[in-house]
Coordinates of C-alpha atoms in Angstrom, one line a residue:
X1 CA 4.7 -17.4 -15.9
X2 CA 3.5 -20.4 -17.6
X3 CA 3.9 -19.5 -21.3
X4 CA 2.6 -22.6 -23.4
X5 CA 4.9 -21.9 -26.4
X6 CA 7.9 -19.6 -27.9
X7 CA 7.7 -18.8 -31.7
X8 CA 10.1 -16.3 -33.9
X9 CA 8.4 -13.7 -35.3
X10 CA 9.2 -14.7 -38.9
X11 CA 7.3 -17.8 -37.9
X12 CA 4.0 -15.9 -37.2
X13 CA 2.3 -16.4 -40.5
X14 CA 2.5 -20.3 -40.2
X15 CA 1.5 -19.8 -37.0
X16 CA -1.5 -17.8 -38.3
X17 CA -2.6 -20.3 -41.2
X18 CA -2.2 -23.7 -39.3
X19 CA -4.9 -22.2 -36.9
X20 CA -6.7 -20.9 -39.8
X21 CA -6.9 -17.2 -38.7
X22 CA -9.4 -15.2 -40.3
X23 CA -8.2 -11.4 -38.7
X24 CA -5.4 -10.8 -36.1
X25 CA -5.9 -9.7 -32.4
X26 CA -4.0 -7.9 -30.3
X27 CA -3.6 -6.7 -26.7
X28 CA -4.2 -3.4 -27.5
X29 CA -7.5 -0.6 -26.8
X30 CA -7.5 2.8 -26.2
X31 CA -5.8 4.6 -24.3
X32 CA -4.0 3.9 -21.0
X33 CA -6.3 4.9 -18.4
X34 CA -3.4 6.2 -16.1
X35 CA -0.5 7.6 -18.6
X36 CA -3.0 8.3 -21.1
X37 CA -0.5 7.1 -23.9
X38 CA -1.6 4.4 -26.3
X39 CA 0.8 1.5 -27.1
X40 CA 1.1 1.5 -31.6
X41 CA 0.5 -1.5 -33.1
X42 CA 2.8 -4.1 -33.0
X43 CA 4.2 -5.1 -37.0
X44 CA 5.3 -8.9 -37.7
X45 CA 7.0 -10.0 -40.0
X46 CA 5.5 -11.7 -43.1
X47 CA 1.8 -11.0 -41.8
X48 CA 0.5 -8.0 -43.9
X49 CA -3.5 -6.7 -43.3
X50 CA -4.8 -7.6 -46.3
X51 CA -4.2 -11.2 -45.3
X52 CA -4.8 -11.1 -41.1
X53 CA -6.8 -8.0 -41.2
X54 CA -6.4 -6.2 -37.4
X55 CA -9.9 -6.6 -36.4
X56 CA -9.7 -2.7 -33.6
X57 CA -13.2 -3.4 -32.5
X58 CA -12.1 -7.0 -31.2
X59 CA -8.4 -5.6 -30.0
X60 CA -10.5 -3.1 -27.8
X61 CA -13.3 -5.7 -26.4
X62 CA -10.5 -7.9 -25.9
X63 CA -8.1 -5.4 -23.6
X64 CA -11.3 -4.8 -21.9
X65 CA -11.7 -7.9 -20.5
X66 CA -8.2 -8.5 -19.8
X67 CA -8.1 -5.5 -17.7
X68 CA -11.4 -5.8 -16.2
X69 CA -9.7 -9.5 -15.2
X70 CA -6.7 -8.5 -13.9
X71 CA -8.9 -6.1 -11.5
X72 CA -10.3 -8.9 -9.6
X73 CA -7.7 -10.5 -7.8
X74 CA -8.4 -14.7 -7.0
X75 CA -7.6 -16.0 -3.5
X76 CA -4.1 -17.5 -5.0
X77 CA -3.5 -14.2 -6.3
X78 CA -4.8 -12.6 -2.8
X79 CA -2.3 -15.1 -1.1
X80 CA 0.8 -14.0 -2.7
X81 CA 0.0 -10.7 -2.5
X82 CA -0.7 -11.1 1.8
X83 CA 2.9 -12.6 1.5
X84 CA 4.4 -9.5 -0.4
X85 CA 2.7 -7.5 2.6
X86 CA 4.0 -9.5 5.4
X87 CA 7.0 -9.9 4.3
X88 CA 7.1 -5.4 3.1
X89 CA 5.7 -4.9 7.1
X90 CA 8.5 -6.9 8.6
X91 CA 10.9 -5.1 6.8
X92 CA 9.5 -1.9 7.5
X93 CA 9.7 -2.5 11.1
X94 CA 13.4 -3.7 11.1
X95 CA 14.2 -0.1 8.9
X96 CA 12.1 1.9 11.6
X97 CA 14.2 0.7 14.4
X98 CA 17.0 1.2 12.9
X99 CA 16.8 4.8 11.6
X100 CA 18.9 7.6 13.6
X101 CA 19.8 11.0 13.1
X102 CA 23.1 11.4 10.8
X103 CA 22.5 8.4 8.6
X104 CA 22.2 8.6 5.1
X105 CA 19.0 8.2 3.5
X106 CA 19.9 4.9 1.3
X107 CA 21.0 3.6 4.5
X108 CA 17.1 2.7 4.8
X109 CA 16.2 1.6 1.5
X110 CA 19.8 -0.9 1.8
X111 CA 18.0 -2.2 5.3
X112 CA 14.8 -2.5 3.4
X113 CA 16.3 -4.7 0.4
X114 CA 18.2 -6.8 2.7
X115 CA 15.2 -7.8 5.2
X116 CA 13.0 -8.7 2.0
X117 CA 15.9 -10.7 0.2
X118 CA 15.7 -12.8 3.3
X119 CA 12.1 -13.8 3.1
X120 CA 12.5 -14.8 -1.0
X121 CA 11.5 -11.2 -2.3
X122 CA 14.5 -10.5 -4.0
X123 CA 12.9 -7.1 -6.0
X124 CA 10.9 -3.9 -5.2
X125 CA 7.8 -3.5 -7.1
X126 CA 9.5 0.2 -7.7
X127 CA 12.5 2.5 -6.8
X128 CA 12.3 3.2 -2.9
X129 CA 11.3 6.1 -1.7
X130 CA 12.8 7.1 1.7
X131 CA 13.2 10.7 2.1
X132 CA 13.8 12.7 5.4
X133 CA 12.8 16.1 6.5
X134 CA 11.1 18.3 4.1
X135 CA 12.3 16.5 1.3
X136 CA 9.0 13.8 2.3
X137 CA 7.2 16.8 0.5
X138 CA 9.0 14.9 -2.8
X139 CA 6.2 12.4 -4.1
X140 CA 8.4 10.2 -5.9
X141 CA 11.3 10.7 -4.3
X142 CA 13.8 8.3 -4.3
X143 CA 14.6 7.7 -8.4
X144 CA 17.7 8.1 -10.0
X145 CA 17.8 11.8 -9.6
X146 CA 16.7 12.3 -6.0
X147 CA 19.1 8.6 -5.1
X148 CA 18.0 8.4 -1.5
X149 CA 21.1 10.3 -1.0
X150 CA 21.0 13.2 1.5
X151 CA 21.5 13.2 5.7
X152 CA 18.8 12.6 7.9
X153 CA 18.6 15.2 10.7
X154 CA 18.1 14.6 14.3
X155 CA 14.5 15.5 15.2
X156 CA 12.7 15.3 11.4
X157 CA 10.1 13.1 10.0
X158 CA 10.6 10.2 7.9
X159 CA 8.6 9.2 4.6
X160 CA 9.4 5.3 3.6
X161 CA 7.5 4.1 0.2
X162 CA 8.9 0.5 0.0
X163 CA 7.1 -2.1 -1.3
X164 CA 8.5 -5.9 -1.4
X165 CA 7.8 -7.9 -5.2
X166 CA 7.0 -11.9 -4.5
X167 CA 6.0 -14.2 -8.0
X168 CA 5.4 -10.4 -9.5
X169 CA 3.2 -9.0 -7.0
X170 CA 3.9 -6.3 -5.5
X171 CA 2.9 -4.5 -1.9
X172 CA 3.1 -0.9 -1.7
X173 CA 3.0 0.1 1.6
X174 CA 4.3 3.7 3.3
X175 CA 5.2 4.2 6.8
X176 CA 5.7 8.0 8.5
X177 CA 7.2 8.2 11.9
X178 CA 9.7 10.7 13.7
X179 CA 13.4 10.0 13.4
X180 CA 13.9 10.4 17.3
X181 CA 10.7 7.9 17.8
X182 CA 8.5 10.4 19.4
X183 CA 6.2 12.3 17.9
X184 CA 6.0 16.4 18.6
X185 CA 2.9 18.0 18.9
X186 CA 3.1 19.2 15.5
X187 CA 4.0 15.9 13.9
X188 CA 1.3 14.4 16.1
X189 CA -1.3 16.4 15.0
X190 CA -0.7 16.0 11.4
X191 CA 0.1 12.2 11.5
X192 CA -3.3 12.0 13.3
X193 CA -5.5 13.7 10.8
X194 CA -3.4 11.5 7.9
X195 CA -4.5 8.8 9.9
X196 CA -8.4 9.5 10.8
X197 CA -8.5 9.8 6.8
X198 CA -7.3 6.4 6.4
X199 CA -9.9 5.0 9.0
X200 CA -12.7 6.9 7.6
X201 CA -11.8 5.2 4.2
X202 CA -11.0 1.8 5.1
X203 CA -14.2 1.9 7.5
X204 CA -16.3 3.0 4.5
X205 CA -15.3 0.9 1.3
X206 CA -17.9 -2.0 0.2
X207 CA -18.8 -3.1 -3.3
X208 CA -20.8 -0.3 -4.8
X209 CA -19.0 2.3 -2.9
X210 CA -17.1 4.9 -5.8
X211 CA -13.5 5.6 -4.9
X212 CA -13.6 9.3 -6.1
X213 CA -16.2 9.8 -2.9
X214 CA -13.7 8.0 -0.7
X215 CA -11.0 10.6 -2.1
X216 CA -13.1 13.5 -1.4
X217 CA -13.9 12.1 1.9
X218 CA -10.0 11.6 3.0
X219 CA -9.8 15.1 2.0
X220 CA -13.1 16.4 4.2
X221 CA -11.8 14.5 7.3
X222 CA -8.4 16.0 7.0
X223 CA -9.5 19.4 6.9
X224 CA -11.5 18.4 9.7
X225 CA -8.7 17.6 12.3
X226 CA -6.7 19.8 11.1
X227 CA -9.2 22.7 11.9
X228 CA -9.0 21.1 15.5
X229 CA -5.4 21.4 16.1
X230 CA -5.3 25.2 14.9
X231 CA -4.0 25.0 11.1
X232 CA -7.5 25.9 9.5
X233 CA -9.9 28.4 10.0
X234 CA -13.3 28.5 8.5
X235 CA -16.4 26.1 7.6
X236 CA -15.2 22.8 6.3
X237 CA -17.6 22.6 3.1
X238 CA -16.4 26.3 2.0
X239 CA -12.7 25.0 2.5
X240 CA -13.6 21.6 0.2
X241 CA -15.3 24.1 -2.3
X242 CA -12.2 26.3 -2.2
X243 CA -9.9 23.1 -3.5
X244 CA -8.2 23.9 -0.1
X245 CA -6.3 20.2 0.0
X246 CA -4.9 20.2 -3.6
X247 CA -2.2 22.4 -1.8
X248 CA -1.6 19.8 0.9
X249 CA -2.5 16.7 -1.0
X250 CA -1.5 16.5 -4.3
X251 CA -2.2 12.9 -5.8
X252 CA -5.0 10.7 -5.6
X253 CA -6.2 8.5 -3.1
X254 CA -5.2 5.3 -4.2
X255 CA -4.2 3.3 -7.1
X256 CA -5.4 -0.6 -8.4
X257 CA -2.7 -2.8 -7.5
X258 CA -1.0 -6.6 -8.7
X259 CA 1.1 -7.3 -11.4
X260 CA 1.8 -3.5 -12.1
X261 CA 2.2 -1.6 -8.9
X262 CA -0.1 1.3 -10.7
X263 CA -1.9 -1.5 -12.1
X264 CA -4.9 -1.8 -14.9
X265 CA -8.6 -1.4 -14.3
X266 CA -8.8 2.1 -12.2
X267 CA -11.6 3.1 -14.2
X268 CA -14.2 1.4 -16.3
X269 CA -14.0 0.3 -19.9
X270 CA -14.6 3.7 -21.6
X271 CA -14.0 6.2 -19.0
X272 CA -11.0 8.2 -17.9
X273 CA -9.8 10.2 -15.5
X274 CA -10.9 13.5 -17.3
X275 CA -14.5 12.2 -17.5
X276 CA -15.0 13.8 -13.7
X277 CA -13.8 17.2 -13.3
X278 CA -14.5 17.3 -9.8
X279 CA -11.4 15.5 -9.1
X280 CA -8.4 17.6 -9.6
X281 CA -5.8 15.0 -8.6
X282 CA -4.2 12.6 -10.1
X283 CA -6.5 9.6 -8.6
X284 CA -6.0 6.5 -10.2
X285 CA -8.6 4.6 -9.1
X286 CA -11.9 6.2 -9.7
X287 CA -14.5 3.4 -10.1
X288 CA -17.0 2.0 -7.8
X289 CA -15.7 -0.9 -5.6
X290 CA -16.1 -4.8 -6.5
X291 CA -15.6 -7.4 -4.7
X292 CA -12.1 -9.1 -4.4
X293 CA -10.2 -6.1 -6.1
X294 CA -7.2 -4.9 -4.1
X295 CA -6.0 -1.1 -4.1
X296 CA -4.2 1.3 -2.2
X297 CA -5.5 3.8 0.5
X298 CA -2.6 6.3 0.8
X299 CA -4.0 9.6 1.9
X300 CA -1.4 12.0 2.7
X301 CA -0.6 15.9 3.9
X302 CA 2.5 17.6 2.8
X303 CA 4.4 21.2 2.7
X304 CA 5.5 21.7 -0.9
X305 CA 7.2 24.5 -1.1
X306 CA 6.2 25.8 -4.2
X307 CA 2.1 25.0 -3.5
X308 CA 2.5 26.8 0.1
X309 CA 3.7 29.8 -2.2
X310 CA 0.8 29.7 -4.1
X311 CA -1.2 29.2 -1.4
X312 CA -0.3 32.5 0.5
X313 CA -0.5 34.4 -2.8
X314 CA -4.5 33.4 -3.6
X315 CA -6.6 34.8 -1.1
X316 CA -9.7 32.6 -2.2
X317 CA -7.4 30.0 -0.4
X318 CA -5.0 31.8 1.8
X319 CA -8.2 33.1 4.2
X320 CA -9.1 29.2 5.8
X321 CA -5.0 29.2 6.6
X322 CA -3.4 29.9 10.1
X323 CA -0.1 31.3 8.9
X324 CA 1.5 31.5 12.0
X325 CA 0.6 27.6 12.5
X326 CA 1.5 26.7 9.3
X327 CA 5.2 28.3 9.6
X328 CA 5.2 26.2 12.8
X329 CA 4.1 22.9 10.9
X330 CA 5.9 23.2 8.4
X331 CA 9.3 23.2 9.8
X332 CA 8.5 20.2 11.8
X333 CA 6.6 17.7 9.5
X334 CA 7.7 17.7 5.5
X335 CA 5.1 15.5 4.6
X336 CA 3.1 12.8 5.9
X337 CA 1.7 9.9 4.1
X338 CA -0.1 6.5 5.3
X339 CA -0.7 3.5 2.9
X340 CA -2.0 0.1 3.1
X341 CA -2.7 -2.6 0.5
X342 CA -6.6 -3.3 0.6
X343 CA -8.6 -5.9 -0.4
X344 CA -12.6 -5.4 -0.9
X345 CA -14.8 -8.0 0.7
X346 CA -18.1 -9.0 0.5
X347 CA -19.1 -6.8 3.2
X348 CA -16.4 -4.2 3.7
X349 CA -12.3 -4.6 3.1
X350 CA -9.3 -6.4 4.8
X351 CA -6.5 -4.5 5.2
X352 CA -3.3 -6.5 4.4
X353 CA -0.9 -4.5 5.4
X354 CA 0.2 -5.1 9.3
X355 CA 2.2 -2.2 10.0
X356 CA 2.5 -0.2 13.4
X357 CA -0.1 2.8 12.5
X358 CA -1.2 4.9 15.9
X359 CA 1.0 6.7 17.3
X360 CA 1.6 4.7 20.4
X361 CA 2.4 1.8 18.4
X362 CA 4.7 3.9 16.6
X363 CA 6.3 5.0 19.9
X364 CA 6.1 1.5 21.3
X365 CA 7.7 -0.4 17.9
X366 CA 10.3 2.6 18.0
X367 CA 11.7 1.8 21.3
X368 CA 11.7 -1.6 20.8
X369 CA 8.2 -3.5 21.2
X370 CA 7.7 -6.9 19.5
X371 CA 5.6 -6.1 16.6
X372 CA 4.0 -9.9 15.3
X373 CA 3.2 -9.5 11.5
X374 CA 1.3 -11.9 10.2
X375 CA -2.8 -12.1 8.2
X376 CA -4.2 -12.3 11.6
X377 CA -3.2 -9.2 12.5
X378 CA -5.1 -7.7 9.1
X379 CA -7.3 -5.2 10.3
X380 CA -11.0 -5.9 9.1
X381 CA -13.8 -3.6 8.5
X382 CA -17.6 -4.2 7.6
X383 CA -18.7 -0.9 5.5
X384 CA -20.0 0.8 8.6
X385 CA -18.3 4.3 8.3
X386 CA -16.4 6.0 10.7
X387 CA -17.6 8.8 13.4
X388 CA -14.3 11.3 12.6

């Protein structure tokens, strides 16, 4: 990655004096805007503060700007990251067709390595996530503990999180689609609402639009269609009052991506996540839009068992719930979740990820339709909004 020069830590001090250092900086400001941890400093060897005084005020201007950098992505950067998507879509596709009922789980994330080692992506940007069933209820599914490991049954839903690493960028993409490659009217109706959520967001985002509205939106719209197919019951704006989705959606919207998949920048210098209570989630990204930043729009709607539980136990919440339509849901779905890689224009966003999204493409990719991934097949939007 183009490092200009190597030096031993015991050779820090001559370092230091041949440049004739007056205080030390390092990489290093409060703290991390989506662990909340804070990195210590770093101690070398022969370089004590009374001689290269650590200069915090500087440290933090200086991580700052570094972050605030890394936000805005340059067209080279923009370029390798298309590539990570193209190459993340085809491989998607290939796993799609593929799946069928009685096949192990890692079957998908094996296909899914394989497909992007051909193209010269020869890493994920993180563990795959390919859970079937109800186990796509399982955010993170897919690490050493939950090994991709368990039988996919005939009729289910699939969850795949995969996201190909190129020159380290990485794409993060998700794709949901029944095992059997048609939808039921259950699966349907969720995998549409998921959807109409990610249209109203893509359709929205422009600089100077905040992310935090855009997660509170995905939620509105998805409480919306889901009223229409039979699964809630009430006045939408009591529901979103209620905190009705942090039982069905419980993570936030989207996440800054490049070099780190979660990567810097989500929020500005000095704020955090728990500067704006009326966020619940875990949203990453909380910031009004700029121009040339890339991010994730992964809204999602799952059936965790232990937040359904809670659910039917708090009447506050319970009462905007159809209970006979949510034991019916439930069994069928797991969890749905749609993600694309997202780039903010001057005007609106260009979505780089060119995966089959409706459910008739689904269908069509499923039982074997060409799907042609390339960046002219990026969807593009112009900040207009979106009639859901």
């Amino acid at each position: 990655y183009s490092v200009d020069e190597v030096m031993y830590l015991t050779e820090a001090k001559q370092a230091a004096d041949a440049l004739a250092a007056k205080e030390l900086l390092y990489l290093q400001g409060d703290a991390n805007r989506d662990s909340g941890l804070q990195l210590p400093l770093p101690k070398l060897a022969g370089i004590e503060d009374s001689t290269f005084p650590v200069n915090k005020g500087h440290c933090q201007i200086l991580w700052d700007e570094i972050n605030e950098c890394r936000l805005i992505k340059s067209a080279l950067e923009q370029t390798v990251l298309q590539y990570a998507n193209d190459v993340s879509a085809r491989a998607h596709v290939e796993v799609m067709r593929m799946v069928k009922a009685g096949q192990r789980e890692y079957v998908s994330e094996a296909t899914f390595r394989y497909q992007s080692m051909l193209r010269g992506c020869f890493r994920t940007g993180y563990d795959c996530i390919c859970p079937a069933d109800r186990r796509a209820s399982i955010l993170h599914y897919g690490h050493p503990a939950e090994p991709n490991s368990e039988l996919t049954p005939q009729g289910s839903m699939k969850l795949h999180d995969m996201g190909a690493e190129y020159h380290g960028y990485s794409a993060d993409v998700t794709v949901s689609f029944p095992v059997n490659g048609v939808f039921t009217e259950g699966q349907k109706a969720v995998y549409e609402a998921v959807w109409a959520a990610t249209l109203a967001v893509e359709m929205t985002i422009k600089p100077g639009v905040d992310y935090k509205d855009m997660h509170h939106l995905s939620h509105r719209v998805m409480l919306k269609k889901l009223k229409e197919a039979g699964l809630f019951v009430g006045k939408v704006d009591d529901m979103m009052d209620a905190g009705v989705m942090s039982f069905f959606m419980p993570h936030g919207l989207g996440h800054s991506l490049g070099l780190d998949v979660h990567d810097v920048g989500g929020y500005e210098p000095g704020k955090f996540r728990k500067d704006f209570p009326s966020v619940k989630e875990n949203l990453r990204l909380g910031r009004k839009m700029l121009e040339n930043m890339v991010f994730t729009v992964e809204p999602g709607f799952y059936f965790v068992d232990y937040l359904i539980e809670a659910l039917v136990d708090d009447p506050k919440v319970s009462k905007f719930v159809n209970m006979d339509r949510l034991k019916q849901i439930w069994s069928e779905v797991g969890g749905v979740r749609i993600e694309d890689d997202v780039v903010c224009t001057a005007t609106g966003c260009r979505v780089m990820t060119v995966v089959p999204r409706t459910v008739a493409e689904i269908e069509a990719v499923m039982a074997g339709q060409e799907w042609p991934v390339s960046s002219a097949g990026c969807r593009i939007y112009h900040g207009t909004g979106y009639d859901y």
